[in-house]
Amino acid sequence: MRIEELWRKAISGEKGFFYDLFRFLLHMLSFLYLPLFVLFRWAQSLRPVKLPCPVISIGNLTLGGTGKTSLAILLARRLEEMGYKVAILCTGYGGKSQGKVRGKGVKEVGDEAFLLSANLEKGDVWAGRDRVKMAWEAIKEGAEVIILDDAMQYFRIEKDLEIAMLNAFSPFGYGYLFPRGSLREPITGLRRAQVIILNNADAVDDKGEIIERIRRINPSALIFEANYRSKELTETREGTIRGLDWLKGKKVMGVAGIGCPEGFRKTLEGLAGEVYFKAFPDHYDFKRKDIISLLSEAKMKGLSAIVMTEKDGIKIKELMGKELPQEVPFFVLRVELVISPHEPFWRKIRSVLF
């Protein structure tokens, strides 16, 4: 069992003496986390930089996926349609290269930075730890709006709008700070956000209770719901596009190496006849042996296709050589984030631009 899988089972309440003991140890360690976070926040907040353009931050309270990348893509595309040149600043998790992302490969800059860059037409994505330096470089190159990706716990730059995203499957990090839970900071951190988005809202039964709790924590925030809308299937090797109807009644394998695989699995289960699902750790670096293993397993089970997320698909494209047998095709399921109600959300965005 992978350590991440063990940790997630423990914090989500898996029963058994071993998990109880592991949770106790994690709980003891979590007492060290809070003072370290407070010290970190204090140090970063001493002299925050005010930039000469609007700054919109997208972040979350928890470790793992909440849909920040999808929101950054949606926001950047809309801003470009409005005529703004956008710069997205991200950490470039998993990448080795710093600075402007355009023209670099996924191995150099990381999967999220590469995916963000692929979805911008005029603006640029910058990856690295020194976001103040990158912000000034982006502004020198004409950036008119800065989007800080994964920046709720980043305090070195003043923000004009703080957007917090919550994943409806585990919105409050199982109630504990890391490592006992998945909270990066206490849930009172939500009070800093002017906009709070509950993602995968329609996939859970207790949506109303979650929203009510958010309102109690931050009564002044605008609260929105978000869900993924499936668009199309793209064959990984040749780029052939198929409609979603192709999945109806078919047995497929779903593969996800993202922070919230549950959301992707539920989406796929709503499209295909039967789904055999395999989850990998977030940002998993797929190897050729993984592709061969998945193909072999899918063939053995008589499956019609292997379907991956877009973030995973960009990492395996270079592994799909012509010499690799592909009796079972690989597809990427392309989705887009839909925010509801959408008009008040975009009104709020426009309010920080003028």
mmCIF file of C-alpha atoms in Angstrom:
data_model
loop_
_atom_site.group_PDB
_atom_site.id
_atom_site.type_symbol
_atom_site.label_atom_id
_atom_site.label_comp_id
_atom_site.label_asym_id
_atom_site.label_seq_id
_atom_site.Cartn_x
_atom_site.Cartn_y
_atom_site.Cartn_z
ATOM 1 C CA MET A 1 0.000 0.000 0.000
ATOM 2 C CA ARG A 2 1.350 3.444 -0.951
ATOM 3 C CA ILE A 3 1.989 5.842 1.948
ATOM 4 C CA GLU A 4 -0.466 8.381 0.486
ATOM 5 C CA GLU A 5 -3.178 5.729 0.283
ATOM 6 C CA LEU A 6 -2.455 4.655 3.867
ATOM 7 C CA TRP A 7 -2.626 8.275 5.057
ATOM 8 C CA ARG A 8 -5.897 8.973 3.244
ATOM 9 C CA LYS A 9 -7.524 5.846 4.654
ATOM 10 C CA ALA A 10 -6.418 6.801 8.159
ATOM 11 C CA ILE A 11 -7.641 10.412 8.078
ATOM 12 C CA SER A 12 -10.954 9.431 6.468
ATOM 13 C CA GLY A 13 -11.803 7.097 9.367
ATOM 14 C CA GLU A 14 -10.788 3.588 8.251
ATOM 15 C CA LYS A 15 -11.509 1.212 11.133
ATOM 16 C CA GLY A 16 -9.003 -1.077 12.819
ATOM 17 C CA PHE A 17 -6.395 -1.034 15.578
ATOM 18 C CA PHE A 18 -3.552 -0.228 13.192
ATOM 19 C CA TYR A 19 -5.399 2.781 11.762
ATOM 20 C CA ASP A 20 -6.346 3.971 15.256
ATOM 21 C CA LEU A 21 -2.692 3.883 16.265
ATOM 22 C CA PHE A 22 -1.614 5.617 13.083
ATOM 23 C CA ARG A 23 -4.245 8.344 13.610
ATOM 24 C CA PHE A 24 -2.983 8.905 17.159
ATOM 25 C CA LEU A 25 0.564 9.432 15.889
ATOM 26 C CA LEU A 26 -0.678 11.785 13.169
ATOM 27 C CA HIS A 27 -2.686 13.691 15.772
ATOM 28 C CA MET A 28 0.420 14.249 17.891
ATOM 29 C CA LEU A 29 2.338 15.535 14.880
ATOM 30 C CA SER A 30 -0.469 17.931 13.956
ATOM 31 C CA PHE A 31 0.172 19.905 17.160
ATOM 32 C CA LEU A 32 3.514 20.934 15.656
ATOM 33 C CA TYR A 33 1.940 22.059 12.388
ATOM 34 C CA LEU A 34 -0.166 24.988 13.623
ATOM 35 C CA PRO A 35 2.644 27.051 15.226
ATOM 36 C CA LEU A 36 4.781 26.474 12.121
ATOM 37 C CA PHE A 37 1.965 27.740 9.896
ATOM 38 C CA VAL A 38 1.376 30.792 12.106
ATOM 39 C CA LEU A 39 5.094 31.612 11.982
ATOM 40 C CA PHE A 40 5.138 31.144 8.206
ATOM 41 C CA ARG A 41 2.124 33.420 7.731
ATOM 42 C CA TRP A 42 3.592 36.100 9.994
ATOM 43 C CA ALA A 43 6.911 36.066 8.119
ATOM 44 C CA GLN A 44 5.241 36.327 4.690
ATOM 45 C CA SER A 45 2.819 39.041 5.796
ATOM 46 C CA LEU A 46 5.438 41.478 7.102
ATOM 47 C CA ARG A 47 5.811 43.484 3.891
ATOM 48 C CA PRO A 48 3.341 42.324 1.220
ATOM 49 C CA VAL A 49 3.915 43.721 -2.263
ATOM 50 C CA LYS A 50 1.233 45.847 -3.928
ATOM 51 C CA LEU A 51 1.221 45.288 -7.692
ATOM 52 C CA PRO A 52 0.021 47.915 -10.203
ATOM 53 C CA CYS A 53 -2.635 45.588 -11.644
ATOM 54 C CA PRO A 54 -5.533 43.488 -10.316
ATOM 55 C CA VAL A 55 -4.483 40.312 -8.492
ATOM 56 C CA ILE A 56 -6.916 37.395 -8.194
ATOM 57 C CA SER A 57 -5.951 34.502 -5.932
ATOM 58 C CA ILE A 58 -7.326 30.977 -6.303
ATOM 59 C CA GLY A 59 -6.669 28.633 -3.401
ATOM 60 C CA ASN A 60 -8.038 26.105 -0.972
ATOM 61 C CA LEU A 61 -7.918 25.063 2.664
ATOM 62 C CA THR A 62 -6.941 21.456 2.107
ATOM 63 C CA LEU A 63 -4.257 19.325 0.552
ATOM 64 C CA GLY A 64 -5.305 17.619 -2.639
ATOM 65 C CA GLY A 65 -7.489 18.558 -5.562
ATOM 66 C CA THR A 66 -10.364 21.007 -5.394
ATOM 67 C CA GLY A 67 -10.453 22.122 -9.025
ATOM 68 C CA LYS A 68 -8.161 25.146 -8.786
ATOM 69 C CA THR A 69 -6.541 24.436 -12.164
ATOM 70 C CA SER A 70 -9.925 24.163 -13.882
ATOM 71 C CA LEU A 71 -11.024 27.463 -12.339
ATOM 72 C CA ALA A 72 -7.772 29.188 -13.342
ATOM 73 C CA ILE A 73 -8.313 28.026 -16.945
ATOM 74 C CA LEU A 74 -11.944 29.169 -16.934
ATOM 75 C CA LEU A 75 -11.058 32.551 -15.420
ATOM 76 C CA ALA A 76 -8.077 33.162 -17.716
ATOM 77 C CA ARG A 77 -10.050 32.302 -20.843
ATOM 78 C CA ARG A 78 -12.879 34.654 -19.896
ATOM 79 C CA LEU A 79 -10.473 37.483 -19.077
ATOM 80 C CA GLU A 80 -8.787 37.009 -22.443
ATOM 81 C CA GLU A 81 -12.192 37.185 -24.140
ATOM 82 C CA MET A 82 -12.721 40.482 -22.297
ATOM 83 C CA GLY A 83 -9.491 41.779 -23.859
ATOM 84 C CA TYR A 84 -7.084 41.452 -20.930
ATOM 85 C CA LYS A 85 -3.607 39.999 -21.121
ATOM 86 C CA VAL A 86 -3.377 37.496 -18.278
ATOM 87 C CA ALA A 87 -0.427 36.040 -16.388
ATOM 88 C CA ILE A 88 -0.926 32.980 -14.186
ATOM 89 C CA LEU A 89 1.685 32.462 -11.474
ATOM 90 C CA CYS A 90 1.976 28.925 -10.105
ATOM 91 C CA THR A 91 4.538 26.884 -8.199
ATOM 92 C CA GLY A 92 5.137 24.459 -11.071
ATOM 93 C CA TYR A 93 4.813 21.443 -8.799
ATOM 94 C CA GLY A 94 6.827 18.514 -10.121
ATOM 95 C CA GLY A 95 8.741 20.614 -12.641
ATOM 96 C CA LYS A 96 12.438 21.421 -12.758
ATOM 97 C CA SER A 97 12.406 24.658 -14.750
ATOM 98 C CA GLN A 98 11.600 28.124 -13.383
ATOM 99 C CA GLY A 99 10.116 31.120 -15.178
ATOM 100 C CA LYS A 100 7.938 31.354 -18.271
ATOM 101 C CA VAL A 101 6.313 28.056 -19.197
ATOM 102 C CA ARG A 102 5.522 28.577 -22.887
ATOM 103 C CA GLY A 103 7.682 26.424 -25.150
ATOM 104 C CA LYS A 104 8.741 24.015 -22.402
ATOM 105 C CA GLY A 105 7.746 20.394 -21.899
ATOM 106 C CA VAL A 106 5.603 18.874 -19.177
ATOM 107 C CA LYS A 107 8.653 17.256 -17.552
ATOM 108 C CA GLU A 108 10.327 20.661 -17.254
ATOM 109 C CA VAL A 109 7.479 22.656 -15.740
ATOM 110 C CA GLY A 110 5.074 20.120 -14.208
ATOM 111 C CA ASP A 111 1.661 18.924 -15.355
ATOM 112 C CA GLU A 112 -0.480 21.760 -13.974
ATOM 113 C CA ALA A 113 1.716 24.568 -15.307
ATOM 114 C CA PHE A 114 1.880 22.881 -18.735
ATOM 115 C CA LEU A 115 -1.904 22.414 -18.842
ATOM 116 C CA LEU A 116 -2.519 26.026 -17.815
ATOM 117 C CA SER A 117 -0.163 27.306 -20.516
ATOM 118 C CA ALA A 118 -1.800 25.147 -23.180
ATOM 119 C CA ASN A 119 -5.112 26.857 -22.466
ATOM 120 C CA LEU A 120 -3.914 30.470 -22.771
ATOM 121 C CA GLU A 121 -3.867 32.245 -26.119
ATOM 122 C CA LYS A 122 -2.219 35.626 -25.427
ATOM 123 C CA GLY A 123 -1.063 35.476 -21.821
ATOM 124 C CA ASP A 124 1.620 33.435 -20.147
ATOM 125 C CA VAL A 125 2.059 31.058 -17.254
ATOM 126 C CA TRP A 126 5.023 31.472 -14.936
ATOM 127 C CA ALA A 127 6.187 28.635 -12.693
ATOM 128 C CA GLY A 128 8.426 28.898 -9.651
ATOM 129 C CA ARG A 129 8.633 29.750 -5.962
ATOM 130 C CA ASP A 130 9.506 33.447 -6.251
ATOM 131 C CA ARG A 131 6.146 34.757 -7.379
ATOM 132 C CA VAL A 132 6.992 38.370 -6.576
ATOM 133 C CA LYS A 133 9.862 38.284 -9.078
ATOM 134 C CA MET A 134 7.713 36.487 -11.662
ATOM 135 C CA ALA A 135 4.891 39.005 -11.200
ATOM 136 C CA TRP A 136 7.161 41.944 -12.002
ATOM 137 C CA GLU A 137 8.566 40.120 -15.031
ATOM 138 C CA ALA A 138 5.050 39.361 -16.267
ATOM 139 C CA ILE A 139 3.983 42.999 -15.803
ATOM 140 C CA LYS A 140 7.038 44.170 -17.773
ATOM 141 C CA GLU A 141 5.833 41.941 -20.608
ATOM 142 C CA GLY A 142 2.388 43.531 -20.574
ATOM 143 C CA ALA A 143 0.341 41.479 -18.094
ATOM 144 C CA GLU A 144 -2.816 43.372 -17.103
ATOM 145 C CA VAL A 145 -4.285 40.850 -14.644
ATOM 146 C CA ILE A 146 -2.370 38.475 -12.378
ATOM 147 C CA ILE A 147 -3.906 35.153 -11.324
ATOM 148 C CA LEU A 148 -2.183 33.506 -8.364
ATOM 149 C CA ASP A 149 -2.783 29.763 -8.570
ATOM 150 C CA ASP A 150 -2.833 27.784 -5.305
ATOM 151 C CA ALA A 151 -2.225 30.932 -3.265
ATOM 152 C CA MET A 152 -4.607 30.988 -0.324
ATOM 153 C CA GLN A 153 -1.636 30.375 1.988
ATOM 154 C CA TYR A 154 0.558 32.832 0.086
ATOM 155 C CA PHE A 155 0.851 36.278 1.668
ATOM 156 C CA ARG A 156 3.767 38.050 -0.048
ATOM 157 C CA ILE A 157 1.531 39.734 -2.639
ATOM 158 C CA GLU A 158 -1.546 41.827 -1.836
ATOM 159 C CA LYS A 159 -4.693 40.375 -3.385
ATOM 160 C CA ASP A 160 -7.689 42.201 -4.791
ATOM 161 C CA LEU A 161 -9.828 39.063 -4.684
ATOM 162 C CA GLU A 162 -9.416 35.840 -2.703
ATOM 163 C CA ILE A 163 -11.289 32.838 -4.114
ATOM 164 C CA ALA A 164 -11.391 29.698 -1.981
ATOM 165 C CA MET A 165 -12.366 26.377 -3.535
ATOM 166 C CA LEU A 166 -13.705 23.495 -1.480
ATOM 167 C CA ASN A 167 -14.085 19.912 -2.636
ATOM 168 C CA ALA A 168 -17.540 18.682 -1.626
ATOM 169 C CA PHE A 169 -16.181 15.169 -0.980
ATOM 170 C CA SER A 170 -14.031 16.449 1.925
ATOM 171 C CA PRO A 171 -14.611 20.207 2.232
ATOM 172 C CA PHE A 172 -13.116 20.674 5.687
ATOM 173 C CA GLY A 173 -10.169 18.292 5.592
ATOM 174 C CA TYR A 174 -11.856 15.708 7.849
ATOM 175 C CA GLY A 175 -11.813 18.293 10.639
ATOM 176 C CA TYR A 176 -8.095 18.244 11.437
ATOM 177 C CA LEU A 177 -4.903 20.004 10.481
ATOM 178 C CA PHE A 178 -2.254 18.121 8.526
ATOM 179 C CA PRO A 179 -1.124 15.396 9.071
ATOM 180 C CA ARG A 180 -4.105 14.182 11.188
ATOM 181 C CA GLY A 181 -6.381 15.644 8.539
ATOM 182 C CA SER A 182 -5.842 17.402 5.237
ATOM 183 C CA LEU A 183 -6.325 21.009 6.394
ATOM 184 C CA ARG A 184 -3.474 23.350 5.453
ATOM 185 C CA GLU A 185 -4.733 25.851 8.017
ATOM 186 C CA PRO A 186 -7.685 26.157 10.443
ATOM 187 C CA ILE A 187 -11.072 26.431 8.733
ATOM 188 C CA THR A 188 -11.355 29.998 10.047
ATOM 189 C CA GLY A 189 -9.000 30.835 7.166
ATOM 190 C CA LEU A 190 -12.143 30.871 5.002
ATOM 191 C CA ARG A 191 -12.908 34.282 6.515
ATOM 192 C CA ARG A 192 -10.223 35.806 4.274
ATOM 193 C CA ALA A 193 -12.107 34.778 1.127
ATOM 194 C CA GLN A 194 -14.582 37.065 -0.608
ATOM 195 C CA VAL A 195 -15.697 34.218 -2.883
ATOM 196 C CA ILE A 196 -16.092 30.551 -1.877
ATOM 197 C CA ILE A 197 -16.826 27.854 -4.462
ATOM 198 C CA LEU A 198 -18.040 24.372 -3.538
ATOM 199 C CA ASN A 199 -16.838 22.062 -6.294
ATOM 200 C CA ASN A 200 -18.433 18.700 -7.144
ATOM 201 C CA ALA A 201 -21.494 20.115 -5.397
ATOM 202 C CA ASP A 202 -24.034 17.885 -7.139
ATOM 203 C CA ALA A 203 -22.050 14.716 -6.393
ATOM 204 C CA VAL A 204 -22.810 14.698 -2.650
ATOM 205 C CA ASP A 205 -26.022 14.388 -0.639
ATOM 206 C CA ASP A 206 -25.134 16.865 2.124
ATOM 207 C CA LYS A 207 -24.518 19.897 -0.102
ATOM 208 C CA GLY A 208 -26.968 22.049 1.858
ATOM 209 C CA GLU A 209 -25.299 21.273 5.183
ATOM 210 C CA ILE A 210 -21.859 22.111 3.785
ATOM 211 C CA ILE A 211 -23.063 25.448 2.411
ATOM 212 C CA GLU A 212 -24.734 26.290 5.714
ATOM 213 C CA ARG A 213 -21.505 25.614 7.572
ATOM 214 C CA ILE A 214 -19.593 27.822 5.130
ATOM 215 C CA ARG A 215 -22.101 30.619 5.812
ATOM 216 C CA ARG A 216 -21.567 30.294 9.561
ATOM 217 C CA ILE A 217 -17.792 30.566 9.117
ATOM 218 C CA ASN A 218 -17.924 33.480 6.666
ATOM 219 C CA PRO A 219 -21.349 35.185 6.465
ATOM 220 C CA SER A 220 -20.121 37.926 4.106
ATOM 221 C CA ALA A 221 -18.636 35.701 1.378
ATOM 222 C CA LEU A 222 -20.340 35.050 -1.942
ATOM 223 C CA ILE A 223 -20.913 31.291 -2.175
ATOM 224 C CA PHE A 224 -21.152 29.452 -5.491
ATOM 225 C CA GLU A 225 -21.481 25.856 -6.618
ATOM 226 C CA ALA A 226 -19.348 24.254 -9.315
ATOM 227 C CA ASN A 227 -19.553 21.006 -11.251
ATOM 228 C CA TYR A 228 -17.756 19.504 -14.219
ATOM 229 C CA ARG A 229 -19.468 19.308 -17.583
ATOM 230 C CA SER A 230 -18.065 16.672 -19.910
ATOM 231 C CA LYS A 231 -17.279 17.900 -23.431
ATOM 232 C CA GLU A 232 -15.644 15.207 -25.559
ATOM 233 C CA LEU A 233 -13.162 12.360 -25.768
ATOM 234 C CA THR A 234 -9.759 12.826 -27.394
ATOM 235 C CA GLU A 235 -7.716 9.781 -28.406
ATOM 236 C CA THR A 236 -4.271 10.199 -26.879
ATOM 237 C CA ARG A 237 -2.002 8.995 -29.677
ATOM 238 C CA GLU A 238 -3.733 10.239 -32.854
ATOM 239 C CA GLY A 239 -5.834 13.069 -31.418
ATOM 240 C CA THR A 240 -9.088 11.659 -32.831
ATOM 241 C CA ILE A 241 -12.143 13.248 -31.223
ATOM 242 C CA ARG A 242 -15.245 11.265 -30.304
ATOM 243 C CA GLY A 243 -18.545 12.358 -28.846
ATOM 244 C CA LEU A 244 -19.576 11.315 -25.350
ATOM 245 C CA ASP A 245 -22.220 8.963 -26.771
ATOM 246 C CA TRP A 246 -19.380 6.613 -27.740
ATOM 247 C CA LEU A 247 -19.075 5.615 -24.073
ATOM 248 C CA LYS A 248 -22.704 4.569 -23.639
ATOM 249 C CA GLY A 249 -23.005 0.945 -22.579
ATOM 250 C CA LYS A 250 -19.265 0.319 -22.833
ATOM 251 C CA LYS A 251 -17.006 -1.203 -20.193
ATOM 252 C CA VAL A 252 -14.000 1.068 -19.662
ATOM 253 C CA MET A 253 -11.107 1.638 -17.301
ATOM 254 C CA GLY A 254 -10.923 5.026 -15.605
ATOM 255 C CA VAL A 255 -7.429 6.202 -14.624
ATOM 256 C CA ALA A 256 -6.706 9.283 -12.507
ATOM 257 C CA GLY A 257 -3.568 10.609 -10.864
ATOM 258 C CA ILE A 258 -5.200 13.725 -9.424
ATOM 259 C CA GLY A 259 -6.016 15.107 -5.991
ATOM 260 C CA CYS A 260 -9.703 14.195 -6.140
ATOM 261 C CA PRO A 261 -10.151 10.999 -8.189
ATOM 262 C CA GLU A 262 -13.669 10.495 -6.765
ATOM 263 C CA GLY A 263 -15.049 13.345 -8.863
ATOM 264 C CA PHE A 264 -13.583 11.974 -12.089
ATOM 265 C CA ARG A 265 -14.821 8.472 -11.287
ATOM 266 C CA LYS A 266 -18.393 9.676 -10.696
ATOM 267 C CA THR A 267 -18.335 11.691 -13.915
ATOM 268 C CA LEU A 268 -17.149 8.675 -15.890
ATOM 269 C CA GLU A 269 -19.687 6.376 -14.231
ATOM 270 C CA GLY A 270 -22.419 8.698 -15.462
ATOM 271 C CA LEU A 271 -21.223 8.330 -19.058
ATOM 272 C CA ALA A 272 -20.148 4.691 -19.501
ATOM 273 C CA GLY A 273 -21.933 1.408 -18.968
ATOM 274 C CA GLU A 274 -19.404 0.013 -16.479
ATOM 275 C CA VAL A 275 -16.245 1.557 -15.043
ATOM 276 C CA TYR A 276 -13.251 -0.256 -13.621
ATOM 277 C CA PHE A 277 -11.366 2.477 -11.788
ATOM 278 C CA LYS A 278 -7.696 2.856 -10.867
ATOM 279 C CA ALA A 279 -6.486 5.822 -8.787
ATOM 280 C CA PHE A 280 -2.849 6.906 -8.657
ATOM 281 C CA PRO A 281 -1.235 9.517 -6.367
ATOM 282 C CA ASP A 282 -1.689 13.170 -7.291
ATOM 283 C CA HIS A 283 0.812 14.332 -9.955
ATOM 284 C CA TYR A 284 1.806 10.712 -10.585
ATOM 285 C CA ASP A 285 4.686 10.420 -13.030
ATOM 286 C CA PHE A 286 3.494 7.697 -15.391
ATOM 287 C CA LYS A 287 6.161 5.438 -16.836
ATOM 288 C CA ARG A 288 6.092 3.265 -19.941
ATOM 289 C CA LYS A 289 5.726 0.164 -17.747
ATOM 290 C CA ASP A 290 2.546 1.679 -16.253
ATOM 291 C CA ILE A 291 1.061 2.123 -19.727
ATOM 292 C CA ILE A 292 1.925 -1.458 -20.688
ATOM 293 C CA SER A 293 0.414 -2.738 -17.412
ATOM 294 C CA LEU A 294 -2.805 -0.757 -17.906
ATOM 295 C CA LEU A 295 -3.127 -1.961 -21.500
ATOM 296 C CA SER A 296 -2.564 -5.564 -20.474
ATOM 297 C CA GLU A 297 -5.124 -5.361 -17.678
ATOM 298 C CA ALA A 298 -7.724 -3.651 -19.876
ATOM 299 C CA LYS A 299 -7.280 -6.276 -22.599
ATOM 300 C CA MET A 300 -7.567 -9.099 -20.076
ATOM 301 C CA LYS A 301 -10.824 -7.649 -18.718
ATOM 302 C CA GLY A 302 -12.240 -7.137 -22.207
ATOM 303 C CA LEU A 303 -12.590 -3.366 -21.830
ATOM 304 C CA SER A 304 -13.365 -1.028 -24.720
ATOM 305 C CA ALA A 305 -11.122 1.868 -23.685
ATOM 306 C CA ILE A 306 -8.933 3.456 -21.017
ATOM 307 C CA VAL A 307 -10.118 6.947 -20.091
ATOM 308 C CA MET A 308 -7.900 9.457 -18.280
ATOM 309 C CA THR A 309 -8.104 13.023 -17.044
ATOM 310 C CA GLU A 310 -6.670 15.810 -19.177
ATOM 311 C CA LYS A 311 -3.892 16.414 -16.646
ATOM 312 C CA ASP A 312 -2.840 12.766 -16.825
ATOM 313 C CA GLY A 313 -3.224 12.619 -20.590
ATOM 314 C CA ILE A 314 -0.606 15.293 -21.273
ATOM 315 C CA LYS A 315 1.962 13.241 -19.329
ATOM 316 C CA ILE A 316 1.475 9.976 -21.188
ATOM 317 C CA LYS A 317 1.295 11.361 -24.730
ATOM 318 C CA GLU A 318 5.047 11.052 -25.276
ATOM 319 C CA LEU A 319 4.924 7.453 -24.002
ATOM 320 C CA MET A 320 2.429 6.414 -26.672
ATOM 321 C CA GLY A 321 4.951 5.438 -29.349
ATOM 322 C CA LYS A 322 3.826 3.854 -32.590
ATOM 323 C CA GLU A 323 5.566 0.609 -31.633
ATOM 324 C CA LEU A 324 3.467 0.257 -28.470
ATOM 325 C CA PRO A 325 0.597 -2.182 -29.068
ATOM 326 C CA GLN A 326 -2.683 -0.407 -28.414
ATOM 327 C CA GLU A 327 -5.504 -2.867 -28.895
ATOM 328 C CA VAL A 328 -7.356 -0.899 -26.204
ATOM 329 C CA PRO A 329 -7.384 2.843 -27.029
ATOM 330 C CA PHE A 330 -6.457 5.571 -24.526
ATOM 331 C CA PHE A 331 -8.781 8.557 -24.350
ATOM 332 C CA VAL A 332 -8.698 11.832 -22.445
ATOM 333 C CA LEU A 333 -12.072 12.996 -21.150
ATOM 334 C CA ARG A 334 -12.162 16.753 -21.647
ATOM 335 C CA VAL A 335 -14.321 18.615 -19.155
ATOM 336 C CA GLU A 336 -15.022 22.222 -18.223
ATOM 337 C CA LEU A 337 -15.936 23.786 -14.903
ATOM 338 C CA VAL A 338 -19.440 25.254 -14.674
ATOM 339 C CA ILE A 339 -20.159 27.769 -11.898
ATOM 340 C CA SER A 340 -23.658 28.414 -10.629
ATOM 341 C CA PRO A 341 -25.105 30.988 -10.488
ATOM 342 C CA HIS A 342 -22.646 32.252 -13.096
ATOM 343 C CA GLU A 343 -23.742 35.855 -13.576
ATOM 344 C CA PRO A 344 -23.113 37.046 -9.964
ATOM 345 C CA PHE A 345 -19.727 35.319 -10.097
ATOM 346 C CA TRP A 346 -18.609 37.201 -13.208
ATOM 347 C CA ARG A 347 -20.013 40.445 -11.786
ATOM 348 C CA LYS A 348 -17.722 39.980 -8.802
ATOM 349 C CA ILE A 349 -14.752 39.317 -11.081
ATOM 350 C CA ARG A 350 -15.487 42.440 -13.129
ATOM 351 C CA SER A 351 -15.746 44.513 -9.954
ATOM 352 C CA VAL A 352 -12.023 44.073 -9.216
ATOM 353 C CA LEU A 353 -10.946 44.924 -12.771
ATOM 354 C CA PHE A 354 -12.187 48.492 -13.021
#
